[in-house]
Short mmCIF file of C-alpha atoms in Angstrom, two decimals:
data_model
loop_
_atom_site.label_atom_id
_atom_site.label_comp_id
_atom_site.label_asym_id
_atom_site.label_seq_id
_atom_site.Cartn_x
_atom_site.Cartn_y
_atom_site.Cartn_z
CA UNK B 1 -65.72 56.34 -98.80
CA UNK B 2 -67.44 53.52 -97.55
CA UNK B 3 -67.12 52.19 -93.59
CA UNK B 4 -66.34 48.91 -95.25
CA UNK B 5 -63.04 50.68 -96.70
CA UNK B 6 -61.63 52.17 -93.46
CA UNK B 7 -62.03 48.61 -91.45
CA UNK B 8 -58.36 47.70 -90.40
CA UNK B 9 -57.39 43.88 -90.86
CA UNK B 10 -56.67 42.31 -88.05
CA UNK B 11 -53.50 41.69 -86.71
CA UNK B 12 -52.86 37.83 -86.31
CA UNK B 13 -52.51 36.63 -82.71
CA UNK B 14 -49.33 36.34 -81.01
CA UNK B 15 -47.95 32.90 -80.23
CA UNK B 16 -48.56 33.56 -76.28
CA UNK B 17 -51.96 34.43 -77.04
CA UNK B 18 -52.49 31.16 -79.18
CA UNK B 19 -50.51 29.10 -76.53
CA UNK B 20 -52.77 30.81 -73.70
CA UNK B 21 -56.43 29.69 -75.90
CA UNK B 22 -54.78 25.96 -76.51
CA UNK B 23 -54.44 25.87 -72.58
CA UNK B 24 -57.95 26.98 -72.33
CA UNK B 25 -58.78 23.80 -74.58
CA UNK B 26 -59.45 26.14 -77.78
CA UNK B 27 -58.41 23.15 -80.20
CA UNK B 28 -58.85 25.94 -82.96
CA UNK B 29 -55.29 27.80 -81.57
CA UNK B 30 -53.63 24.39 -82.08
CA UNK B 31 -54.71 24.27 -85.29
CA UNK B 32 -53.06 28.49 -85.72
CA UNK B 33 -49.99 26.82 -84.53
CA UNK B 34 -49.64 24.20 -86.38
CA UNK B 35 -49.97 26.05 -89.84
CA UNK B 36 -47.67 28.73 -88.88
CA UNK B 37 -44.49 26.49 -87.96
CA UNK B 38 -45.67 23.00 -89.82
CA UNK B 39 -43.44 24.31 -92.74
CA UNK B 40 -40.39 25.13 -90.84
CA UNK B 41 -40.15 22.39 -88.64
CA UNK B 42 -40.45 20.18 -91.95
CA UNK B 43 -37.42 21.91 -93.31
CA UNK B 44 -35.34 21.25 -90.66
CA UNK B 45 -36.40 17.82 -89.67
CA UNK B 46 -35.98 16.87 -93.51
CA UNK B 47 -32.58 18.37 -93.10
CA UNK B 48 -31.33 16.37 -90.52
CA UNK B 49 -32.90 13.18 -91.73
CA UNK B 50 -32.88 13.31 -95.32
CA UNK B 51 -36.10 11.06 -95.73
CA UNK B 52 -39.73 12.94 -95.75
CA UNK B 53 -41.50 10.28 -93.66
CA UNK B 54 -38.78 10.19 -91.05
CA UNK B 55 -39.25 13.71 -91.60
CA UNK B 56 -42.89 13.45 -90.96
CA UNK B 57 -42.66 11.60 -88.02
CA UNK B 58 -40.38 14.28 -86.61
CA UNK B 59 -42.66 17.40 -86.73
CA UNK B 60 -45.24 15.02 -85.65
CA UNK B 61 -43.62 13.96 -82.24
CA UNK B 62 -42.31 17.31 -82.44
CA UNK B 63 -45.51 19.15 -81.98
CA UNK B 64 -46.72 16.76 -79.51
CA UNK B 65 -43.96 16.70 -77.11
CA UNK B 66 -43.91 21.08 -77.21
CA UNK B 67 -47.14 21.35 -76.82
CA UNK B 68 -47.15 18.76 -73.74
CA UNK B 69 -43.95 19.96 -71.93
CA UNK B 70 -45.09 23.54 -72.28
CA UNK B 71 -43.76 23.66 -68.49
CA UNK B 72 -40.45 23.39 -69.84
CA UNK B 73 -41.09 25.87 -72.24
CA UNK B 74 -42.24 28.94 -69.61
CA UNK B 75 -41.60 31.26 -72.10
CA UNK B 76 -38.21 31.24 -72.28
CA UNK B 77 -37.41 31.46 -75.83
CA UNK B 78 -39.92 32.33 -77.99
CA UNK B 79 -42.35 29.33 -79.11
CA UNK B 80 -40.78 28.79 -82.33
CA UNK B 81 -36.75 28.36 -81.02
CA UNK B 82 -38.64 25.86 -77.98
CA UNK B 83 -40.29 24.09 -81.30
CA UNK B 84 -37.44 23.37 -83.47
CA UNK B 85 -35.27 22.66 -80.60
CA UNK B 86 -37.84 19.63 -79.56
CA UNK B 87 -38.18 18.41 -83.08
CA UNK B 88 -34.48 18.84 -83.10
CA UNK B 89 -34.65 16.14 -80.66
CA UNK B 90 -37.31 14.24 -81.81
CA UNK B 91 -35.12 13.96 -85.67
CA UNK B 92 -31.91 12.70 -83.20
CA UNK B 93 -34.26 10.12 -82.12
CA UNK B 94 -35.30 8.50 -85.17
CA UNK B 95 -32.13 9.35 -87.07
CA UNK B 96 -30.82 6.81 -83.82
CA UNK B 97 -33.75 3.98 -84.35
CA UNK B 98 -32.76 4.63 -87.85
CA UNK B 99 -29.05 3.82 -87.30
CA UNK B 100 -29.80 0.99 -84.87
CA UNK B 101 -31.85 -0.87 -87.67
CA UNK B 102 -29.56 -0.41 -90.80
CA UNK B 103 -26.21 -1.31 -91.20
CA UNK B 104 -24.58 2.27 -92.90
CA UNK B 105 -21.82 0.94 -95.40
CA UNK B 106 -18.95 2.69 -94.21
CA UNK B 107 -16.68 4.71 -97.13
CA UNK B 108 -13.67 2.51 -98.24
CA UNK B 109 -10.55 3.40 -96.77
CA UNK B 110 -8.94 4.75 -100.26
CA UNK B 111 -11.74 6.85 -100.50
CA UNK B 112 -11.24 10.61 -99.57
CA UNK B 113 -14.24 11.16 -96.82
CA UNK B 114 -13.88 15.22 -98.43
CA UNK B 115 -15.01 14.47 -101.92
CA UNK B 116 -18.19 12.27 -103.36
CA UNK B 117 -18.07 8.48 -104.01
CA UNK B 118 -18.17 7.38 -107.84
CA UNK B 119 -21.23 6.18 -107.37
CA UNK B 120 -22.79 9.58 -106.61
CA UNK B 121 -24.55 11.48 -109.61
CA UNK B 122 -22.98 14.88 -110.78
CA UNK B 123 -24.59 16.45 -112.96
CA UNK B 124 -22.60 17.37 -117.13
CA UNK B 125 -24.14 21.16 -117.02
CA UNK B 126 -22.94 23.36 -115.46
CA UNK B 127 -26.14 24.51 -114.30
CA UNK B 128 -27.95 22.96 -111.64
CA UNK B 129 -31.25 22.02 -111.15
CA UNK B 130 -33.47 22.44 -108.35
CA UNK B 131 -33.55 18.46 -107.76
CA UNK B 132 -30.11 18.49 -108.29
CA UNK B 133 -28.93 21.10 -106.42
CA UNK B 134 -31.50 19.26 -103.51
CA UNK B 135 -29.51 16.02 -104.08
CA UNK B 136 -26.00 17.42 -103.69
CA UNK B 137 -26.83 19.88 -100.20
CA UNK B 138 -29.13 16.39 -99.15
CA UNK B 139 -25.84 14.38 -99.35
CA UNK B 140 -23.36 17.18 -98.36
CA UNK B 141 -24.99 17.81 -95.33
CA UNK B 142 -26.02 14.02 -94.22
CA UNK B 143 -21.44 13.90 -94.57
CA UNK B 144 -21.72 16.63 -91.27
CA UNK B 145 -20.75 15.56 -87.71
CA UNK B 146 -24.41 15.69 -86.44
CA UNK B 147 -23.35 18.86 -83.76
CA UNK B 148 -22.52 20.81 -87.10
CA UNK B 149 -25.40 19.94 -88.97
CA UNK B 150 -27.73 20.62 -86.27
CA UNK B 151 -26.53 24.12 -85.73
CA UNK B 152 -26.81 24.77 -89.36
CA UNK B 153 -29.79 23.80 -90.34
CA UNK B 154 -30.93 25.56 -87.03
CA UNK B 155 -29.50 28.51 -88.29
CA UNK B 156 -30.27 28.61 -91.89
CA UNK B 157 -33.42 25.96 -92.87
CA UNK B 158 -34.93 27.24 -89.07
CA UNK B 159 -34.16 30.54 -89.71
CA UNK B 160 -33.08 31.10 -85.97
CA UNK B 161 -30.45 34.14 -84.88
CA UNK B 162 -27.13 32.71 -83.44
CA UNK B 163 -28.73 33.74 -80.27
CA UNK B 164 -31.89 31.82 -80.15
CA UNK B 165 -29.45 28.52 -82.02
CA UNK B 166 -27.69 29.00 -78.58
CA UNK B 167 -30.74 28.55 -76.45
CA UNK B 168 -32.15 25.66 -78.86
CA UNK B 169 -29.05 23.69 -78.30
CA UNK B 170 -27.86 24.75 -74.85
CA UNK B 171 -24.77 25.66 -76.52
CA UNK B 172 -23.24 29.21 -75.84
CA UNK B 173 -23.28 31.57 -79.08
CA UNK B 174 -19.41 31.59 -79.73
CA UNK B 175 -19.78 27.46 -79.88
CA UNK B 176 -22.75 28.28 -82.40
CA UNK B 177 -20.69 30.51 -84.28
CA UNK B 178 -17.40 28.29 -84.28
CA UNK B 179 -19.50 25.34 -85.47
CA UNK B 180 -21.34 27.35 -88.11
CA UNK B 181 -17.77 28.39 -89.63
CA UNK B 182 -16.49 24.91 -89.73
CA UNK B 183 -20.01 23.51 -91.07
CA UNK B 184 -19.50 26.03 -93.99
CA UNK B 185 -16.09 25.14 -94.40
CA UNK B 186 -16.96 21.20 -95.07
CA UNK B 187 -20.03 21.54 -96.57
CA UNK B 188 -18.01 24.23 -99.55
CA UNK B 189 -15.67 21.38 -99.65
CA UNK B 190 -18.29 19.02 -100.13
CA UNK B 191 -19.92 20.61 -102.28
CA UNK B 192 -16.97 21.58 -104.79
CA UNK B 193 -16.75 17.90 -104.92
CA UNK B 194 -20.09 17.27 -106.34
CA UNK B 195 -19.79 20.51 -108.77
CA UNK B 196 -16.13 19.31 -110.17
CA UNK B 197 -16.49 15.07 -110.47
CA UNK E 1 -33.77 53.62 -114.42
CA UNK E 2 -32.82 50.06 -112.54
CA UNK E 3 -29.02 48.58 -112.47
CA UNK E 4 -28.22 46.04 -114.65
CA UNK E 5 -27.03 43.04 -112.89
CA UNK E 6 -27.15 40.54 -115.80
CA UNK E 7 -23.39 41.33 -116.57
CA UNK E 8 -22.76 41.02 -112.84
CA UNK E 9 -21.16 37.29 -112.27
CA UNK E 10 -23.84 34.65 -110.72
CA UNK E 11 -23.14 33.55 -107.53
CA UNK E 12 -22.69 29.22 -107.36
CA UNK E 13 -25.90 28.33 -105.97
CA UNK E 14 -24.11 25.52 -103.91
CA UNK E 15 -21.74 27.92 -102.46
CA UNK E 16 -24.64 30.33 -101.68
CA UNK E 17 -26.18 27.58 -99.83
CA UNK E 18 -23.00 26.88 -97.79
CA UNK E 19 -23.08 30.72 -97.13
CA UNK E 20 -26.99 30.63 -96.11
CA UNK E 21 -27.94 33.02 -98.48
CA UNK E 22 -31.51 33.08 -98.27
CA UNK E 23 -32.26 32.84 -102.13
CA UNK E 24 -30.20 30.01 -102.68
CA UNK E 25 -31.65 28.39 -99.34
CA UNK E 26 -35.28 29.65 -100.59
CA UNK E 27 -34.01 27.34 -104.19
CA UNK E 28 -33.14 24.43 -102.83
CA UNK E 29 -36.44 23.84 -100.65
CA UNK E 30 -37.89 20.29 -100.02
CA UNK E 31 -40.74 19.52 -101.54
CA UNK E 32 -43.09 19.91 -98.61
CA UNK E 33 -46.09 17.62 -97.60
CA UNK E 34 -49.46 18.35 -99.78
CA UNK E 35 -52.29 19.67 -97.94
CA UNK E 36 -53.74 16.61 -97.08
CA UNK E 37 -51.02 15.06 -95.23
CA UNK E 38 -50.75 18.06 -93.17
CA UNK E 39 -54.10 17.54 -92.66
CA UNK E 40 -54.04 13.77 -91.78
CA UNK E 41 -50.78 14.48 -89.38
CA UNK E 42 -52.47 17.89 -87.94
CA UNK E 43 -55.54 15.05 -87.10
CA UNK E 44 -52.81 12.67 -85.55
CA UNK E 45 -51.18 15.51 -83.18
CA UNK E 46 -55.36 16.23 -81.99
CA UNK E 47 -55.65 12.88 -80.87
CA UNK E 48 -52.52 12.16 -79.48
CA UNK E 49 -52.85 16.13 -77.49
CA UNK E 50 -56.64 14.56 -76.54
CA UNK E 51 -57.29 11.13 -76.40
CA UNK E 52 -60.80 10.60 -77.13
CA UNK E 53 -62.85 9.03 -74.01
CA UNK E 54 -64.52 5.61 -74.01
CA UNK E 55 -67.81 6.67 -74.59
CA UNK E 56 -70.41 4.64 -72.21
CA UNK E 57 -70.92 1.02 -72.44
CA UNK E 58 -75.25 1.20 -71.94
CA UNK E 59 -77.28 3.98 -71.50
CA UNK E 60 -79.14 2.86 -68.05
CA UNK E 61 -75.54 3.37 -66.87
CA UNK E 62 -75.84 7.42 -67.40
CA UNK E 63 -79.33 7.20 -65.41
CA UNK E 64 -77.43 5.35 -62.75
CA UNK E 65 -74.85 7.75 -62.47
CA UNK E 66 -77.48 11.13 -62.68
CA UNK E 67 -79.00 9.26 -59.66
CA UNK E 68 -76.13 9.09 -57.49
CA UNK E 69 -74.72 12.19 -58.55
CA UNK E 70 -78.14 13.43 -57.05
CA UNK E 71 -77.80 11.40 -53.86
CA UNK E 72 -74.78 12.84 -53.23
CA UNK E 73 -75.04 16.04 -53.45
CA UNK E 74 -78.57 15.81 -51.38
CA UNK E 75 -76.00 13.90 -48.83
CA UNK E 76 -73.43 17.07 -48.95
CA UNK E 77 -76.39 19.39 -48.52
CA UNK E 78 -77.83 17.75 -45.28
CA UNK E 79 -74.11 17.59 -44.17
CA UNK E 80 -73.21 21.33 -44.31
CA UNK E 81 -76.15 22.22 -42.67
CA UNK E 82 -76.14 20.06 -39.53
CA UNK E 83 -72.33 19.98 -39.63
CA UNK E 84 -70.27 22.78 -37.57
CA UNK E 85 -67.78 24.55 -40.21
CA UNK E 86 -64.58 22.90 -39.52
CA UNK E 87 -61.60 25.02 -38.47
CA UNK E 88 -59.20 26.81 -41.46
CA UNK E 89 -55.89 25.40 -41.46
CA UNK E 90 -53.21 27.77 -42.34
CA UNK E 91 -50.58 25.43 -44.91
CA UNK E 92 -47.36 27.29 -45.77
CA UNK E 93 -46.95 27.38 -49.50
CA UNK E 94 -43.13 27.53 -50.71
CA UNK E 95 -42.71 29.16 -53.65
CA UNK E 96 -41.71 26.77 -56.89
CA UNK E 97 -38.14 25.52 -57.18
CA UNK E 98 -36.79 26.58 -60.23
CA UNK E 99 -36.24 23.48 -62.62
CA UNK E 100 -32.13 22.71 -62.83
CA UNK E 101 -30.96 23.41 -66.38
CA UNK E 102 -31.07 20.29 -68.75
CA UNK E 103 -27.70 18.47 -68.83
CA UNK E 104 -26.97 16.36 -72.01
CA UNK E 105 -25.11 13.91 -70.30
CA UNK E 106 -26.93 13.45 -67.73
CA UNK E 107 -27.62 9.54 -68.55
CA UNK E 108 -23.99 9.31 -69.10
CA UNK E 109 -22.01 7.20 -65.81
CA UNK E 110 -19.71 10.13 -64.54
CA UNK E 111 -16.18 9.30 -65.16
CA UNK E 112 -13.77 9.53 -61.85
CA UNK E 113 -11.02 11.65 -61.85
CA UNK E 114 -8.38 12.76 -59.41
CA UNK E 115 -7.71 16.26 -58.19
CA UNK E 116 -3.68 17.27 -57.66
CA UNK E 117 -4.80 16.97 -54.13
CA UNK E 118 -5.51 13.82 -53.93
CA UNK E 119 -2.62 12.10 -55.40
CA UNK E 120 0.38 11.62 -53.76
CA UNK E 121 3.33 11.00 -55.71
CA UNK E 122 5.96 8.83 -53.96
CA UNK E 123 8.10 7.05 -56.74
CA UNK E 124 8.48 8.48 -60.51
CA UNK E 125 9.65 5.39 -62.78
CA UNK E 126 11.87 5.53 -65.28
CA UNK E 127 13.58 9.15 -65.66
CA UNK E 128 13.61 12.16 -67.58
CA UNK E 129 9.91 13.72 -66.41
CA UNK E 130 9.31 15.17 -62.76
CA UNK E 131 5.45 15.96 -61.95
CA UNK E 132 5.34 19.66 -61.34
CA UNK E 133 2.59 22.48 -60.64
CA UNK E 134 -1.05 22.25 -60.69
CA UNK E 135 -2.54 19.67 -62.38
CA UNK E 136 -3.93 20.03 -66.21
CA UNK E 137 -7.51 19.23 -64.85
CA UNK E 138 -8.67 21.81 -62.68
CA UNK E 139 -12.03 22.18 -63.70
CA UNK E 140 -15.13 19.55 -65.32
CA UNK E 141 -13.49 17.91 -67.76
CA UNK E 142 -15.89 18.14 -71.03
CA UNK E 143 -16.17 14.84 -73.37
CA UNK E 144 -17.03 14.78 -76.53
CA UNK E 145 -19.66 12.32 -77.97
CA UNK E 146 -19.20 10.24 -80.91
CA UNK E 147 -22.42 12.49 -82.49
CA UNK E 148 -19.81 15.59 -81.63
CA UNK E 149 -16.45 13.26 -83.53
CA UNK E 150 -16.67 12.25 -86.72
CA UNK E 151 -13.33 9.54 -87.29
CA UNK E 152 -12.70 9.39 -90.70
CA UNK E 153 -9.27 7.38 -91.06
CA UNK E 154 -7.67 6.55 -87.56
CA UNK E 155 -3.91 6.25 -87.92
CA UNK E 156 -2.48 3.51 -87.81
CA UNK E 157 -0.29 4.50 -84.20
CA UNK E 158 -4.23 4.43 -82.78
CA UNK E 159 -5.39 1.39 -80.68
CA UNK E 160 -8.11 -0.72 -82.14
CA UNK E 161 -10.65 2.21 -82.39
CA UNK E 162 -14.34 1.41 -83.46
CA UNK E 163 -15.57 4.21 -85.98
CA UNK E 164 -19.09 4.01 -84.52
CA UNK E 165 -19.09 2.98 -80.66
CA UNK E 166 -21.93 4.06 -80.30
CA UNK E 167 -23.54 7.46 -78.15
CA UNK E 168 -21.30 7.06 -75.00
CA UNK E 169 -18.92 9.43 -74.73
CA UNK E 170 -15.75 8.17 -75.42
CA UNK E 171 -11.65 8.38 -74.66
CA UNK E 172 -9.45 7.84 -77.36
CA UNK E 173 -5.98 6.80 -75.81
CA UNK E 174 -2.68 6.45 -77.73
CA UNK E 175 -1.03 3.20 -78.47
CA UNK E 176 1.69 2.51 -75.59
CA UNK E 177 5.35 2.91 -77.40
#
């Protein structure tokens, strides 16, 4: 057996160790960072926003403002919950702007705010698509109150325990858990909806 | 030997989703940014993190500068050697306040409200109520936001209520009879 064989691959750096060489200036530990949570923090800014380039803009401001507040950060929560919880913020923000510059047609009053509009596609098969399936959880959860969808996209696009959806939102862990059951609740609702026009 | 699911009945993908089951979530994925927009907005964050200095205007300037720099420190030099050290001055060094925690509402005007004690009820109109024990309030009263309310079809015994007021926090009252 060769030396070659018995070398052990390296274990990738922590995030403390990457935070402590992008304090040092190492512009290379940024660059660690920002592959390992670019995807993630996409999900969930594309889940509260529902538009990539708002999305975009999101993760961008959202990496920015973490990495430059890292004082607030002191290691609390682990990098990633500090993350998602600032581009948490950062999708708020534009989803505001957003709001401020476009009138949102409310729903009629005849309508029933539980079930889709006419207007929105449902699909003949039974069987969904992937687009599909995209479409109808896009527009299920844009119908959330925005406390609800936060926690639950927190939860399941972030991938963050009830505990560390707690210390994203400031929000103590029975509130996560009584908003996650009521988020499921609606968005089931919703969602039947879509499935049976 | 594996189990055979296929007979097993398949799970609605939209209800899965509603669950968080992580296959269903896993499914339903956006499409995510190609390489080079992560690239062009990984570029962005660099900049904004380290904004690139001006570089010099002219190049006599840098010569300039070396030259002073030089002065200087030929200056400091001369200084520490003719100069008596001055004396060390103890400073007391507190240790760091710890931040407060981050309060939501903090940009929010805080709304006034009485305590039992400082009401004093001297006439009752009308009849068939009599204020007793301690009041409902006792503690911070907690408001929600309109992000926190979603108003889907206000009855019609509601006042005029707007269904999107805005981000202030907000007090829906009933309709006097």
């Amino acid at each position: 057996m060769t030396l070659a064989a018995l070398t052990i691959p390296l274990a990738p750096p922590t995030d403390d160790a990457l935070l402590a060489r992008f304090a040092q200036g190492d512009r290379a530990a940024l660059d660690d960072l920002f592959r390992r949570y670019r995807g993630v923090a996409y999900r969930v800014a594309y889940r509260l926003l529902g538009r990539e380039a708002d999305a975009l803009d999101a993760v961008q401001d959202g990496f920015v403002n973490a990495l430059t507040h890292l004082d607030r950060f002191g290691g609390r929560s682990s990098f990633k919950t500090w993350l998602l919880r600032v581009v948490c913020n950062a999708a708020l923000d534009i989803g505001r702007q957003r709001k401020r510059h476009e009138r949102v047609p409310q729903a009629p009053r005849d309508a029933s705010p539980d079930r889709f509009g006419a207007g929105d596609p449902a699909p003949a098969d039974a069987e969904l698509v992937r687009a599909d399936l995209r479409r109808a959880i896009d527009a299920a959860l844009a119908r959330l109150p925005v406390a609800q969808r936060q926690t639950f996209v927190l939860h399941v696009e972030g991938e963050l325990t009830y505990r560390e959806v707690a210390d994203a939102l400031g929000i103590s862990i029975g509130t996560v858990m009584s908003r996650l059951f009521y988020a499921r609740r609606r968005l089931k609702d919703l969602l039947a909806g879509y499935r049976q026009p | 030997m594996t189990p055979d699911d296929s007979n097993l009945p398949r799970r609605d993908p939209l209800d899965a989703y509603a669950e968080g089951d992580r296959d269903a979530v896993d499914a339903a994925r956006p499409d995510e940014p190609t390489e080079a927009e992560w690239d062009a907005m990984r570029r962005r964050i660099r900049d904004r993190l380290n904004p690139p200095t001006p570089a010099p205007a002219r190049r006599n300037w840098r010569a300039a500068v070396l030259v002073a720099a030089g002065a200087a420190t030929a200056a400091a030099v001369a200084w520490f050697a003719f100069v008596p050290a001055p004396r060390v001055e103890v400073v007391e060094v507190r240790p760091a306040v710890p931040e407060a925690p981050h309060d939501p509402l903090a940009d929010f005007a805080v709304l006034p409200m009485a305590t039992a004690e400082e009401v004093d009820v001297r006439r009752v109109p009308g009849a068939g109520w009599l204020p007793i024990g301690p009041d409902p309030l006792p503690n911070i009263l907690a408001l929600a936001t309109t992000d926190e309310v979603e108003l889907d079809d206000p009855d019609s015994v509601w006042p005029q209520v707007t269904l999107s007021p805005g981000d202030a926090p907000m007090i829906f009252a009933a309709k006097p009879r």
